[in-house]
mmCIF file of C-alpha atoms in Angstrom:
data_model
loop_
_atom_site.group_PDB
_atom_site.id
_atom_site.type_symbol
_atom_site.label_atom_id
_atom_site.label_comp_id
_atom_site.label_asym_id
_atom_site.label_seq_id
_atom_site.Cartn_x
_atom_site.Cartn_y
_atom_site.Cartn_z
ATOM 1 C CA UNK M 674 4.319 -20.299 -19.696
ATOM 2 C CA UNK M 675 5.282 -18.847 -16.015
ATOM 3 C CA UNK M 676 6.917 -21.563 -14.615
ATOM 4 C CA UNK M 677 8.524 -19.468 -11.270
ATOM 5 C CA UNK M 678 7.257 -20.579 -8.540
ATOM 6 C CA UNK M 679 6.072 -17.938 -5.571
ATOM 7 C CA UNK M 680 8.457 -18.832 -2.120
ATOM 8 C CA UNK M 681 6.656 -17.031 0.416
ATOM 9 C CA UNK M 682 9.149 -16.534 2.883
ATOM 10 C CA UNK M 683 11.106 -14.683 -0.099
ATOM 11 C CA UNK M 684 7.593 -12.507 -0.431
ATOM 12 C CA UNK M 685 7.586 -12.004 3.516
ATOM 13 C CA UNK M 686 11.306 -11.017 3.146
ATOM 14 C CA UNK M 687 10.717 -7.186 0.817
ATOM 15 C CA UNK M 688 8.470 -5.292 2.949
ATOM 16 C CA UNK M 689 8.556 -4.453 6.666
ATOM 17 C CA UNK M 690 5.163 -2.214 7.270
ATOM 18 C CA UNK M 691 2.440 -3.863 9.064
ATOM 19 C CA UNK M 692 -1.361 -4.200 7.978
ATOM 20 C CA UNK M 693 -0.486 -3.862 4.536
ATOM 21 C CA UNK M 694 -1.075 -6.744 2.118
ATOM 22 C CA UNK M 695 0.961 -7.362 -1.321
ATOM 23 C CA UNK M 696 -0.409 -9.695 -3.851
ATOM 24 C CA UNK M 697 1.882 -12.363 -4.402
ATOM 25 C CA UNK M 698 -0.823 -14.551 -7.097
ATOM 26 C CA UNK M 699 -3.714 -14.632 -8.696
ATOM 27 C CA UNK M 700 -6.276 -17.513 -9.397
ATOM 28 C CA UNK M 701 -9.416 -16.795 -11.612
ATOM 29 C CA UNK M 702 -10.590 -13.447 -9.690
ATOM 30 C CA UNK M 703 -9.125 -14.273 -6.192
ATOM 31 C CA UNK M 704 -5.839 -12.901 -5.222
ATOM 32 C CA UNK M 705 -3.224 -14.298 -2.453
ATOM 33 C CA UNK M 706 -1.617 -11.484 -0.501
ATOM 34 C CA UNK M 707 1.318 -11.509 2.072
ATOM 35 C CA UNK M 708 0.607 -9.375 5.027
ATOM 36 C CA UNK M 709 2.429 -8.426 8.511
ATOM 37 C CA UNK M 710 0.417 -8.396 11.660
ATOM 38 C CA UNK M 711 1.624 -6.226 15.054
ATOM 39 C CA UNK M 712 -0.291 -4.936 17.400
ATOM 40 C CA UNK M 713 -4.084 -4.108 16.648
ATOM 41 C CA UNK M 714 -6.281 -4.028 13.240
ATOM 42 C CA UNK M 715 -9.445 -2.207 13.566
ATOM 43 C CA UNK M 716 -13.409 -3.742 13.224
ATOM 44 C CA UNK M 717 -14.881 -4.595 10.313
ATOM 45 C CA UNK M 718 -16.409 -6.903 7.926
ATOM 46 C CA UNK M 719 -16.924 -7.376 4.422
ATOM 47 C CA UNK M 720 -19.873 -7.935 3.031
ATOM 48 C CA UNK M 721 -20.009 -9.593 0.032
ATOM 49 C CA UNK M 722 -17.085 -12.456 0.407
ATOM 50 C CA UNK M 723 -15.352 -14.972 2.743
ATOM 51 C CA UNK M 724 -12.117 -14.306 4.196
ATOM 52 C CA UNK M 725 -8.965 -16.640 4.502
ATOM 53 C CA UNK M 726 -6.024 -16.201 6.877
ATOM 54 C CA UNK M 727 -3.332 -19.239 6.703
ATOM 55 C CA UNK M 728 -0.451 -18.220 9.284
ATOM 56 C CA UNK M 729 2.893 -18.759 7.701
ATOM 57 C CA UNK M 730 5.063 -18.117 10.980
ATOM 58 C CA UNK M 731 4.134 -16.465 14.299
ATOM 59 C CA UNK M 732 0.894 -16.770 15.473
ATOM 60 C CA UNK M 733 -2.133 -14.635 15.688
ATOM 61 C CA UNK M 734 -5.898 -13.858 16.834
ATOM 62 C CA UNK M 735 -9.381 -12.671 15.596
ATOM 63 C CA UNK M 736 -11.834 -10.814 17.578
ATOM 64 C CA UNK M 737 -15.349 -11.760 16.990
ATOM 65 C CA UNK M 738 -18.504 -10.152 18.575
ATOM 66 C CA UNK M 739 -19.239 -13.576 19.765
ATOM 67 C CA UNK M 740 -16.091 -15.198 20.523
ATOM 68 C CA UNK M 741 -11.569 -15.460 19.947
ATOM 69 C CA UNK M 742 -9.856 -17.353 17.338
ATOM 70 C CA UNK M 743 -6.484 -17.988 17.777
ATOM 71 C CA UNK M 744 -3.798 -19.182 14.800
ATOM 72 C CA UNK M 745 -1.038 -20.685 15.317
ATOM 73 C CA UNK M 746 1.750 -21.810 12.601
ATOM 74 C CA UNK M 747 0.192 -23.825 9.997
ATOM 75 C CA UNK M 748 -3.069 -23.064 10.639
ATOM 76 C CA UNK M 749 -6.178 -21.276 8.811
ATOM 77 C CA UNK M 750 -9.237 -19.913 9.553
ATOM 78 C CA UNK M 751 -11.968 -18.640 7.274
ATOM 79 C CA UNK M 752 -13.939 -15.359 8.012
ATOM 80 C CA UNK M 753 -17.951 -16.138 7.003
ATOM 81 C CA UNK M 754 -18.770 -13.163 4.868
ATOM 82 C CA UNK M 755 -20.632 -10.220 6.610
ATOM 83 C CA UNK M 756 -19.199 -11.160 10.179
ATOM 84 C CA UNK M 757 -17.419 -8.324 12.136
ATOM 85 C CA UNK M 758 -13.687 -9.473 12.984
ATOM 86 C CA UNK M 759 -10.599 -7.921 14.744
ATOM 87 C CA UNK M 760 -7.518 -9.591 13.971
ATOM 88 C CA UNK M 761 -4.175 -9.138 16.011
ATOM 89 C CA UNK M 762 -0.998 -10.009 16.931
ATOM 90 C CA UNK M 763 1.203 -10.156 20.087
ATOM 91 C CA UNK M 764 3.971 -10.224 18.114
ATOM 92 C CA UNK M 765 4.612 -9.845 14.434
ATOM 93 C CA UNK M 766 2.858 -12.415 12.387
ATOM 94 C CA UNK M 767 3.239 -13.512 9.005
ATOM 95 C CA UNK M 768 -0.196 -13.974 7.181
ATOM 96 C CA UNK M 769 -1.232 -15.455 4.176
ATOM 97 C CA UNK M 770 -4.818 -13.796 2.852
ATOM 98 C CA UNK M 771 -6.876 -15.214 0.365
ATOM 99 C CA UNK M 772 -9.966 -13.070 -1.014
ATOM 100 C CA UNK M 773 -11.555 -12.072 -4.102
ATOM 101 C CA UNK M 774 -9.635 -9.397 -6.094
ATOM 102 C CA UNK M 775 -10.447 -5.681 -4.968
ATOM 103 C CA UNK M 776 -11.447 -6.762 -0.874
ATOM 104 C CA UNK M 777 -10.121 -3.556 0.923
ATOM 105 C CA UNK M 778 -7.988 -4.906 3.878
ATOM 106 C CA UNK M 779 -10.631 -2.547 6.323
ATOM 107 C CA UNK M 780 -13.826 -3.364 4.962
ATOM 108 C CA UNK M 781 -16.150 0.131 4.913
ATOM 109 C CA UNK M 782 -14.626 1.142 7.969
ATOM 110 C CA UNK M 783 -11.689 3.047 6.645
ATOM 111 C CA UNK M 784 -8.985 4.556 9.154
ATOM 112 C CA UNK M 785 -5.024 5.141 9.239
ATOM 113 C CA UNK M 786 -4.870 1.323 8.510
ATOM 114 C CA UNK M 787 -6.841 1.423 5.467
ATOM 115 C CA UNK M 788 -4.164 0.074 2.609
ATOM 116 C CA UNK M 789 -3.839 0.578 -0.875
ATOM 117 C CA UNK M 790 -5.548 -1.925 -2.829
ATOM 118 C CA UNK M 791 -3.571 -4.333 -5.295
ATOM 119 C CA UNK M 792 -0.390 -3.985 -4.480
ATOM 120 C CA UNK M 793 1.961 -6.794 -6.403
ATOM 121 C CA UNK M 794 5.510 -7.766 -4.623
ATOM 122 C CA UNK B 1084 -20.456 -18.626 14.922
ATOM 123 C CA UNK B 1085 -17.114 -21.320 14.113
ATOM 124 C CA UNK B 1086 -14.522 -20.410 16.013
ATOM 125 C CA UNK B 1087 -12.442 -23.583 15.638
ATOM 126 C CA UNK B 1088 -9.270 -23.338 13.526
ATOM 127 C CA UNK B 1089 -8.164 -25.857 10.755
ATOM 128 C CA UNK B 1090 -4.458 -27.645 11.585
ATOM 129 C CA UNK B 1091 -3.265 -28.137 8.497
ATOM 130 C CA UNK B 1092 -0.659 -31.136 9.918
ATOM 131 C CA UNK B 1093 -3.282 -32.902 12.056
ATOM 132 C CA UNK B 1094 -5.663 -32.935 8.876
ATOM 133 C CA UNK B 1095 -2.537 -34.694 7.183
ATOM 134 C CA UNK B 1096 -2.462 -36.930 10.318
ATOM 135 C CA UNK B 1097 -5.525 -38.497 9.497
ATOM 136 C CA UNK B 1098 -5.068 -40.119 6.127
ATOM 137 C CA UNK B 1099 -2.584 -41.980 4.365
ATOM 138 C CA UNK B 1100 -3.799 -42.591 0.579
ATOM 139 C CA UNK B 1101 -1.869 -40.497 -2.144
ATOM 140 C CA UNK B 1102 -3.810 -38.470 -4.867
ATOM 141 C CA UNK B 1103 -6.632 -38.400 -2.939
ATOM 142 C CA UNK B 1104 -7.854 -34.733 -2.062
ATOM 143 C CA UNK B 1105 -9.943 -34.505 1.667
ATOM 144 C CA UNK B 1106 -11.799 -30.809 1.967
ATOM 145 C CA UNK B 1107 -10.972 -29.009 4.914
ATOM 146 C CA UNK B 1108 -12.527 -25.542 4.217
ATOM 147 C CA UNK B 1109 -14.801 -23.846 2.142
ATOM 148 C CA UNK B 1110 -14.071 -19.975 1.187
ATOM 149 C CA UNK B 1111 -17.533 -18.677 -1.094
ATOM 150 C CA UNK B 1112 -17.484 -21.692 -3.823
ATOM 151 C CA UNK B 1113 -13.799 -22.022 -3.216
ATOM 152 C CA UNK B 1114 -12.336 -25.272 -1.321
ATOM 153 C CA UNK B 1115 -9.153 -26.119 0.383
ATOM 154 C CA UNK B 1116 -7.816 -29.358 0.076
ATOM 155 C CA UNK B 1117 -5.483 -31.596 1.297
ATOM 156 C CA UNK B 1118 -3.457 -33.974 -0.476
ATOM 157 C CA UNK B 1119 -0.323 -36.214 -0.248
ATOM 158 C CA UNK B 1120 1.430 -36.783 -3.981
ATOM 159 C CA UNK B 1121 3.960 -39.552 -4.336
ATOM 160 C CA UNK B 1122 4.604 -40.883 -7.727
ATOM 161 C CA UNK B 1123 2.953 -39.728 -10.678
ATOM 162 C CA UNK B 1124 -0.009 -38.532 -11.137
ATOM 163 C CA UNK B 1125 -1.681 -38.382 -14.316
ATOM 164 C CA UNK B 1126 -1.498 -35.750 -17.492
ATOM 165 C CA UNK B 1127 -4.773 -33.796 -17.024
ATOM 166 C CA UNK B 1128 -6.241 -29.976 -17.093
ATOM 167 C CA UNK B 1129 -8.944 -28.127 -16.048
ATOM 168 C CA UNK B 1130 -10.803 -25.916 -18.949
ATOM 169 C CA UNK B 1131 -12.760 -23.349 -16.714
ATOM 170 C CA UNK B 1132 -10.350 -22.583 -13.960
ATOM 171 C CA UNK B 1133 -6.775 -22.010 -12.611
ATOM 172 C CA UNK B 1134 -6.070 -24.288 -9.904
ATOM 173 C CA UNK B 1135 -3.439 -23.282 -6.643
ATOM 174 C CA UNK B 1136 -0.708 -25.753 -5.321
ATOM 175 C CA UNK B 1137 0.803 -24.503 -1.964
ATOM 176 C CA UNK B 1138 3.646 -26.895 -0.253
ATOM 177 C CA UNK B 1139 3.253 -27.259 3.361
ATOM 178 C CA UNK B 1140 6.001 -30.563 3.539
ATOM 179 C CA UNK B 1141 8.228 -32.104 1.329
ATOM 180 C CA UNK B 1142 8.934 -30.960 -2.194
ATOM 181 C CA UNK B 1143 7.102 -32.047 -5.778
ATOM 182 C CA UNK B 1144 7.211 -31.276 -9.147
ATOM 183 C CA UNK B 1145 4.770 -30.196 -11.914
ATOM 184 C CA UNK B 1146 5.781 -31.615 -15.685
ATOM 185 C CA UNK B 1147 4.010 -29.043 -18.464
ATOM 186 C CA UNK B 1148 4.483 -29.101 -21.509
ATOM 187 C CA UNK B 1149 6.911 -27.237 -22.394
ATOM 188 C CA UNK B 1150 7.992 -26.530 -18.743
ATOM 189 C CA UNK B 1151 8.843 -27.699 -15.511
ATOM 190 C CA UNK B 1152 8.313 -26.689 -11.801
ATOM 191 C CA UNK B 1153 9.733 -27.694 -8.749
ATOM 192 C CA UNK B 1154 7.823 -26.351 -5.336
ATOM 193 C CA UNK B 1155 9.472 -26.785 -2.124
ATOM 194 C CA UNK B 1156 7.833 -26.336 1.162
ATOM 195 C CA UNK B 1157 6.613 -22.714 1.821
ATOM 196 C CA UNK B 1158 5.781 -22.400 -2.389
ATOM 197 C CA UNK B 1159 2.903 -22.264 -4.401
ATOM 198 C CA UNK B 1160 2.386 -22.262 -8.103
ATOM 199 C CA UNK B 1161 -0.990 -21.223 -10.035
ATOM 200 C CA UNK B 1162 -1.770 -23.594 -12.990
ATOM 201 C CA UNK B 1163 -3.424 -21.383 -15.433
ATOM 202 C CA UNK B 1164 -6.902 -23.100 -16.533
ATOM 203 C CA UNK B 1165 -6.698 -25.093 -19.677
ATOM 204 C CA UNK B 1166 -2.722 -25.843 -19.050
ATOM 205 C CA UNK B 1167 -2.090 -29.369 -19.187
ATOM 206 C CA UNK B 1168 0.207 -30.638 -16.388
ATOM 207 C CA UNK B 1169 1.372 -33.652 -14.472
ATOM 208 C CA UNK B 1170 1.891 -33.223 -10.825
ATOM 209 C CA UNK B 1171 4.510 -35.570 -9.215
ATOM 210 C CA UNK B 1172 6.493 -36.353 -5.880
ATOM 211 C CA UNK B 1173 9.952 -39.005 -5.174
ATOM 212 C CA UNK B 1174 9.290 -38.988 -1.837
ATOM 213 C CA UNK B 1175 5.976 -37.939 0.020
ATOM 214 C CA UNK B 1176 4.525 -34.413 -0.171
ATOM 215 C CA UNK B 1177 1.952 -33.020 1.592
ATOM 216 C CA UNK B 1178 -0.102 -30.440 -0.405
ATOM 217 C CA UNK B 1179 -2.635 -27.476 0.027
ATOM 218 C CA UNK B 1180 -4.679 -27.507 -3.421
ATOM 219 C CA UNK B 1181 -7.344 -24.385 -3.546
ATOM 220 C CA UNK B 1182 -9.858 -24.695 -6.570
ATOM 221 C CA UNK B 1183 -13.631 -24.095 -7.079
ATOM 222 C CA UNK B 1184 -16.230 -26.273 -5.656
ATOM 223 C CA UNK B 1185 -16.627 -29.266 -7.997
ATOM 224 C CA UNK B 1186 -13.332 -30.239 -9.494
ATOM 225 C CA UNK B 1187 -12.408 -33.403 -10.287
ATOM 226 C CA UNK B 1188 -8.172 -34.042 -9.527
ATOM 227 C CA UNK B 1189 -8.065 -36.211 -13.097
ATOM 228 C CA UNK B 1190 -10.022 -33.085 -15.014
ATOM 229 C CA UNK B 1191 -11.715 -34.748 -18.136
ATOM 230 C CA UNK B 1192 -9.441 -37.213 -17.737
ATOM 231 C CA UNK B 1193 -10.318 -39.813 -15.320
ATOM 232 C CA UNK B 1194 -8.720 -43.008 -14.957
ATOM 233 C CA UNK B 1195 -7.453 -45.267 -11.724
ATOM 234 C CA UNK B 1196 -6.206 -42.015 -10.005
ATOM 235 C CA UNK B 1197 -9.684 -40.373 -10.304
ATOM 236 C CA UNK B 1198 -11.027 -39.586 -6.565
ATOM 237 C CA UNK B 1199 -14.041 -39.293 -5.264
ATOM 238 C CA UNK B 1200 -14.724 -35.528 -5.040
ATOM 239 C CA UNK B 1201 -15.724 -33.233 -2.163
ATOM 240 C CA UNK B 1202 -15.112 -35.527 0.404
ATOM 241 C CA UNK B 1203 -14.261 -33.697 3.723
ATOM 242 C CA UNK B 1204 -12.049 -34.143 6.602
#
């Protein structure tokens, strides 16, 4: 039995690129990944699944055709499946995703931002 | 569309009972709970699914059987499904639980601690 717990400011602590997620769990076929905000992410939307993002420190917005989000410390948001979103961040941000295994951090879109998928830190 | 964020601390400002899980998001047929241990809770499992315990204040502890876990705040731990375990807190903890739609906190269980399910805040 794994009985080591996951301390996410440890997580937060190995990497310094931005837009690039690292699975730090899995639960059934959903994975939790730690990713860095700065600066702007690009549109998209994925089709198929809902999108969490529970800020860990800093804070952050979304973009949406129809409106702003903003997250703060402590908060979370969920992105309906299918909607177009832009997230951002003033200053760095420290993110905690949760999505189904295999979500591609830019949707269909693609780009310089695109990340490799299942990454494990 | 939603564009209202979820506060993880005010949802823990508006309820006091312990072992008693209040919805505050839905994710696909995923939910996000919150939850205050103190005590013990109650040997249990879940057959068909791994269940996600994220720390936001305090610190608990989760008793398996032939282990032990100790989550401070800023750590999660996955319970693997079909793992027994007994969650448990000296002092109050205030805890993000992420599971499928439709779990029960006692599993098969039941007992005093059994709470109502899905019940949203």
């Amino acid at each position: 039995m794994q009985t080591s717990t996951i301390n996410l400011a440890e997580k937060f602590g190995k990497f310094t690129e931005h837009w690039s997620p690292r699975v730090v769990a899995e639960m059934n076929d959903y994975q939790f990944k730690v990713v860095k905000f700065k600066g702007d992410f690009v549109w998209h939307d994925h089709k198929d699944t809902d999108e969490v993002f529970l800020v860990v420190k800093g804070s952050m917005g979304i973009e949406l055709r129809d409106g702003m989000v903003h997250l703060s410390e402590g908060e979370m948001y969920v992105v309906p499946k299918g909607v177009e979103h832009k997230p951002f961040a003033e200053s760095e941000c420290h993110v905690l995703l949760i999505e189904p295994r295999g979500i591609v951090n830019t949707g269909d879109e693609g780009g310089e931002l695109k990340a490799e998928n299942d990454i494990w830190i």
